[in-house]
Coordinates of C-alpha atoms in Angstrom, one line a residue:
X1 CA -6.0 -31.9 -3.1
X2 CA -4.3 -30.7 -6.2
X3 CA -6.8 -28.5 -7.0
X4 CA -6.5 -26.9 -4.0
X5 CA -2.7 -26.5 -4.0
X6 CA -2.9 -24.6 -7.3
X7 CA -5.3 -22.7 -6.3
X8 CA -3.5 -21.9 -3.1
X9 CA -0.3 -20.7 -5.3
X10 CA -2.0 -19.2 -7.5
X11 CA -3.8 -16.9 -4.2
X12 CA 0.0 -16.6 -3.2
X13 CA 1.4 -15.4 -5.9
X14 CA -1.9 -13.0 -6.4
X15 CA -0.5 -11.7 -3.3
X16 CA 2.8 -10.9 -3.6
X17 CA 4.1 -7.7 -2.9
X18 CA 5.5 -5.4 -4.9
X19 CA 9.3 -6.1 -4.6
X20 CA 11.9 -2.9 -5.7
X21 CA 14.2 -4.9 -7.1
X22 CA 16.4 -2.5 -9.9
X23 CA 19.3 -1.2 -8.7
X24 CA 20.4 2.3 -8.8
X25 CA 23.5 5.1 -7.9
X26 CA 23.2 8.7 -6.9
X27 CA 25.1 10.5 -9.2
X28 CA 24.5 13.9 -8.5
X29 CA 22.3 16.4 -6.2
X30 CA 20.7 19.8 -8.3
X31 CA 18.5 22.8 -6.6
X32 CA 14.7 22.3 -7.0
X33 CA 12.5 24.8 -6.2
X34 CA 11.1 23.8 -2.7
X35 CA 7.4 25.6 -3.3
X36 CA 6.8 23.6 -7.0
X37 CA 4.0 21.1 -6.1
X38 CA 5.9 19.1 -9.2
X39 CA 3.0 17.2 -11.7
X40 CA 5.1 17.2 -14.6
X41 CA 8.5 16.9 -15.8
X42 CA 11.1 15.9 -18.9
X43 CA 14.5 16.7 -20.3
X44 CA 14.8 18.3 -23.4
X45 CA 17.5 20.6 -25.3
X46 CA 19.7 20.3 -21.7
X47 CA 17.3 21.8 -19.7
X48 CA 14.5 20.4 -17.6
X49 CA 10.8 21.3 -18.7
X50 CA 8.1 21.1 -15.3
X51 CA 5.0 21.8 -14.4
X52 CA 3.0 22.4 -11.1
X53 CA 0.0 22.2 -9.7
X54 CA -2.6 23.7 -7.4
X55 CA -5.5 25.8 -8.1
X56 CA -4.0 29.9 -8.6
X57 CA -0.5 28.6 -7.9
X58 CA -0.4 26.4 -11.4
X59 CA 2.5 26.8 -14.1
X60 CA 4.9 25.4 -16.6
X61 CA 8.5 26.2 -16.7
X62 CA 11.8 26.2 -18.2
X63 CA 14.4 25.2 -15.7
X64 CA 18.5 25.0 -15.6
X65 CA 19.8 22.2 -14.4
X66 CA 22.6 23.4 -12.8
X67 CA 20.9 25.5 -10.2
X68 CA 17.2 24.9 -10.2
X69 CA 16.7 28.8 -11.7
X70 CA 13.2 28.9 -13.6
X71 CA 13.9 30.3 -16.6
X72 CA 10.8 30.5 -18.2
X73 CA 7.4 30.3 -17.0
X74 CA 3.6 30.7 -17.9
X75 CA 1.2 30.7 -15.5
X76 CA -2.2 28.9 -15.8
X77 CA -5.3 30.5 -15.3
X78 CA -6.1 30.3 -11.6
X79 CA -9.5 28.1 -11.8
X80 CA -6.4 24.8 -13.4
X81 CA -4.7 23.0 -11.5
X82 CA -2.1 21.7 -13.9
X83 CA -0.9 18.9 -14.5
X84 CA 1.5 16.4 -16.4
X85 CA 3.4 18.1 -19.3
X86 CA 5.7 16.5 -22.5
X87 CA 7.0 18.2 -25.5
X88 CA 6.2 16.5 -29.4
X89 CA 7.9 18.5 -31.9
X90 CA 7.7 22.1 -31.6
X91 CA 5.1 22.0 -28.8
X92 CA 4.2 21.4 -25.6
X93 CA 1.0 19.2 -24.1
X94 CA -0.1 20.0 -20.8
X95 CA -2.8 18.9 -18.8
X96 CA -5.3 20.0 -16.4
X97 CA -6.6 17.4 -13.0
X98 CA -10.4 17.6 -13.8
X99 CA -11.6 19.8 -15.9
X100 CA -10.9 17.8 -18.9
X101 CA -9.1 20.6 -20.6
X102 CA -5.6 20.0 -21.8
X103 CA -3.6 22.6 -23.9
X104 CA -0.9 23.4 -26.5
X105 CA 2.0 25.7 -26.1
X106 CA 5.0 26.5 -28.4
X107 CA 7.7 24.7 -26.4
X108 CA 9.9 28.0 -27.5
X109 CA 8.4 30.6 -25.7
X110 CA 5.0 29.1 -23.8
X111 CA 2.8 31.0 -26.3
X112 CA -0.3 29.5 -26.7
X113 CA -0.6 27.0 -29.9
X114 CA -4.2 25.2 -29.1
X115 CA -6.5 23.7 -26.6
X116 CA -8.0 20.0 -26.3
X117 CA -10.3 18.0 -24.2
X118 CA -10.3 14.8 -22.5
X119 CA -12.4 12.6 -21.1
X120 CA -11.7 11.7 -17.0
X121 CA -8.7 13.2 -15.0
X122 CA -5.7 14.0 -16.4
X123 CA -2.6 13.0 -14.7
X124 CA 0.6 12.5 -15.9
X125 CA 2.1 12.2 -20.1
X126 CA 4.8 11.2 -22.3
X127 CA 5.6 9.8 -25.8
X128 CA 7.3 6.8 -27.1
X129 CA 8.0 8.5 -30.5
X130 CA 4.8 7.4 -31.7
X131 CA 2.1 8.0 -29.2
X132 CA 1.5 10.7 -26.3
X133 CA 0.6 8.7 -23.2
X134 CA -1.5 9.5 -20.9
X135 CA -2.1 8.6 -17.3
X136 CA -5.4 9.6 -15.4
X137 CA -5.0 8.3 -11.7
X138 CA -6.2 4.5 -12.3
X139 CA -4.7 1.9 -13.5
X140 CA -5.0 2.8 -17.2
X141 CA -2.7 4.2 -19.6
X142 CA -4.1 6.2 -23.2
X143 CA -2.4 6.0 -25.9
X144 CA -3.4 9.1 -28.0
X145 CA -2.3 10.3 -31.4
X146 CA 0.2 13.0 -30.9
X147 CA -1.3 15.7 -33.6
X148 CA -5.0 14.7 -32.7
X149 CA -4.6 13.9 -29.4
X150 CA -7.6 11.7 -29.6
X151 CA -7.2 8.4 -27.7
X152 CA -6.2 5.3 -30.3
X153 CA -6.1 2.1 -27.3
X154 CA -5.6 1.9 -23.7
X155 CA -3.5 -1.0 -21.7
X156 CA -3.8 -2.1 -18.2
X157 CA -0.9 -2.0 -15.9
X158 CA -0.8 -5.0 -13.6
X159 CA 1.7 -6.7 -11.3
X160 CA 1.6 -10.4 -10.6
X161 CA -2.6 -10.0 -12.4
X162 CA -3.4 -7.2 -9.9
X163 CA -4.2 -3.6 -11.4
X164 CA -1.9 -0.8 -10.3
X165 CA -3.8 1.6 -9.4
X166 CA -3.0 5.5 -9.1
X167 CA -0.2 5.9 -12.1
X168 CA 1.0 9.2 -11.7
X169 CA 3.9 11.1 -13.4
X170 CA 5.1 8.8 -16.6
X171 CA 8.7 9.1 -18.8
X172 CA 9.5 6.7 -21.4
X173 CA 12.8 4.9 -20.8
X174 CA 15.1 2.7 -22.8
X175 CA 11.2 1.3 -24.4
X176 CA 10.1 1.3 -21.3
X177 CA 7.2 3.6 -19.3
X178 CA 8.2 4.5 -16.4
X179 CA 5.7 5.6 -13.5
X180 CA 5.5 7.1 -10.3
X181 CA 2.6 5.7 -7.9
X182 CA 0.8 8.3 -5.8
X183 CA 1.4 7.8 -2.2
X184 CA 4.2 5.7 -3.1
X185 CA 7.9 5.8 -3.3
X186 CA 8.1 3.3 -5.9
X187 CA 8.6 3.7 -9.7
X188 CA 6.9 1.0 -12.0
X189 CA 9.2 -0.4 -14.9
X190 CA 6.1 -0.9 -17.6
X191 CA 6.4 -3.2 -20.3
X192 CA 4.1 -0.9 -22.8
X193 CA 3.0 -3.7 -24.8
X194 CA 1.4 -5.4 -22.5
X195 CA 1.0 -3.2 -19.2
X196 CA 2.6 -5.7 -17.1
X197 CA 5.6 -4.6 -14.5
X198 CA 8.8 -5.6 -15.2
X199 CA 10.3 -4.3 -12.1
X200 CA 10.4 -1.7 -9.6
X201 CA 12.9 1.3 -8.6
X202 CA 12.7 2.3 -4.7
X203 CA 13.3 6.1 -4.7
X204 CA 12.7 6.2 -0.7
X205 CA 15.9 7.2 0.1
X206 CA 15.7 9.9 -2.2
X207 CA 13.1 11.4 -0.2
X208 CA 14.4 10.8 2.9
X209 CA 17.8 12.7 1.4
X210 CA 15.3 15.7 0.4
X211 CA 14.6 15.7 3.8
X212 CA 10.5 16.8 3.1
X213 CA 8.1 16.2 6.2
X214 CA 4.9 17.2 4.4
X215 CA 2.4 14.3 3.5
X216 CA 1.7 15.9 -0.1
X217 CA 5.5 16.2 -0.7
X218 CA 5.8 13.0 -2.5
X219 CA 7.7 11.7 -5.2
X220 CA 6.6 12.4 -8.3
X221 CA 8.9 13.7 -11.5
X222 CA 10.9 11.3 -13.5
X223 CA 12.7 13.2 -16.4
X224 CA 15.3 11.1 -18.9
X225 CA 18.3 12.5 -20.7
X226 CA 18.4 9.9 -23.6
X227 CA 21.5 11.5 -25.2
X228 CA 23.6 10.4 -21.8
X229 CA 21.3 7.6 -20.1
X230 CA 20.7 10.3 -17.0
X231 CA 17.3 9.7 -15.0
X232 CA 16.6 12.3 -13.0
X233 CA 14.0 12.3 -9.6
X234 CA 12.5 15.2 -7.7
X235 CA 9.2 14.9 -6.1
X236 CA 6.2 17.7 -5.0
X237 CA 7.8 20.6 -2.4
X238 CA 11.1 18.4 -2.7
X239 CA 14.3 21.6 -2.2
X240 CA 16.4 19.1 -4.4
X241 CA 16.2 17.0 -7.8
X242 CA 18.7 13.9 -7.9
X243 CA 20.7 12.7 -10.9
X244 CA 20.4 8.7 -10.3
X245 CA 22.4 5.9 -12.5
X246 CA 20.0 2.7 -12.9
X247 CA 20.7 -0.7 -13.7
X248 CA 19.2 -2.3 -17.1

């Protein structure tokens, strides 16, 4: 009988949902461009960096904050649909969904600095200061070196032992990674080290607020200010990015 109690809890607790648990404030409400299919975003320098996806409709820009104007832009080649984007030194990584082609670009002016290849999809990226992470629609996060860009270890994400699949967008937050789920208006609070969840952020009412009907127009751009703690959330086709205050 005791066997079978533990193994009942432990089938219980294999099961538990994921809860959304961190609190959080609306701060402010910015202009987003309502037509950016949003794959990839950060803060940098006071101004939001993005890219955006679909095949012939692909780019990565230089936004204000203020007002949502694209101050910058370079257009992929129409065959790439791009993908996640993040900025390590005077450059910028981007990547493509599946053609395994990934590229560097002087964060300055766009200009083109280099090319790489990957192995898989590519999804979303950031950097902890140390590593480019990489996210390719699994469960798995790679861990690459940021002047090679060749992979160096991957982690698992799980919650409560069960894989979380389709990781999406990342930042890195207060040591944290920090991912959007495809399909999903949940964030995942990532303990790096180990890939576990610490928590989750529920962004739902965000979307509601952006007021998007579309089924593609889903969450998915998490950019940090580390200067002023500022998290800011926009989402694919979303006509407005939110400034949001969240609890440690």
């Amino acid at each position: 009988m005791r066997q079978f109690l533990l193994a009942l809890l432990g089938a219980l607790a294999f099961a538990t949902p994921a809860l959304a648990d961190t609190p959080w404030t609306l701060v402010k409400t910015y202009p987003h461009d309502p037509d950016a299919f949003t794959e990839g975003l950060f803060f940098h320098d006071g101004a939001l960096y993005e890219s955006t996806g679909l095949e012939g409709r692909s780019d990565i820009r230089k936004v204000r904050l203020k007002d949502g104007k694209v101050v910058q832009r370079r257009v992929l080649e129409p065959r790439y649909f791009g993908e996640g984007i993040v900025n390590w030194g005077d450059r910028l990584i981007s990547l493509t969904w599946r053609h395994g082609q990934g590229f560097l670009w002087k964060l300055s002016d766009f200009t083109p600095a280099g090319d790489f290849r990957y192995k898989g999809e590519g999804w979303g990226l950031t950097q902890d200061g140390r590593h480019v992470i990489q996210s390719d629609g699994s469960a798995q996060l790679r861990f690459l070196d940021p002047e090679s860009l060749a992979e160096q270890r991957r982690i698992t994400v799980t919650w409560n032992g069960r894989a979380v699949e389709r990781l999406n967008e990342l930042e890195y937050v207060r040591g944290e990674i920090w991912a959007n789920i495809w399909y999903e208006t949940k964030i995942a609070r990532i303990d790096p080290a180990t890939g576990a969840v610490i928590d989750w952020i529920d962004v739902a009412p965000l979307m509601k607020a952006a007021g998007v009907r579309d089924s593609e127009a889903v969450a998915n751009g998490i950019a940090y200010d580390a200067a002023k703690d500022r998290v800011f959330i926009t989402g694919k086709y979303w006509p407005k990015l939110f400034e949001i205050r969240v609890g440690k």
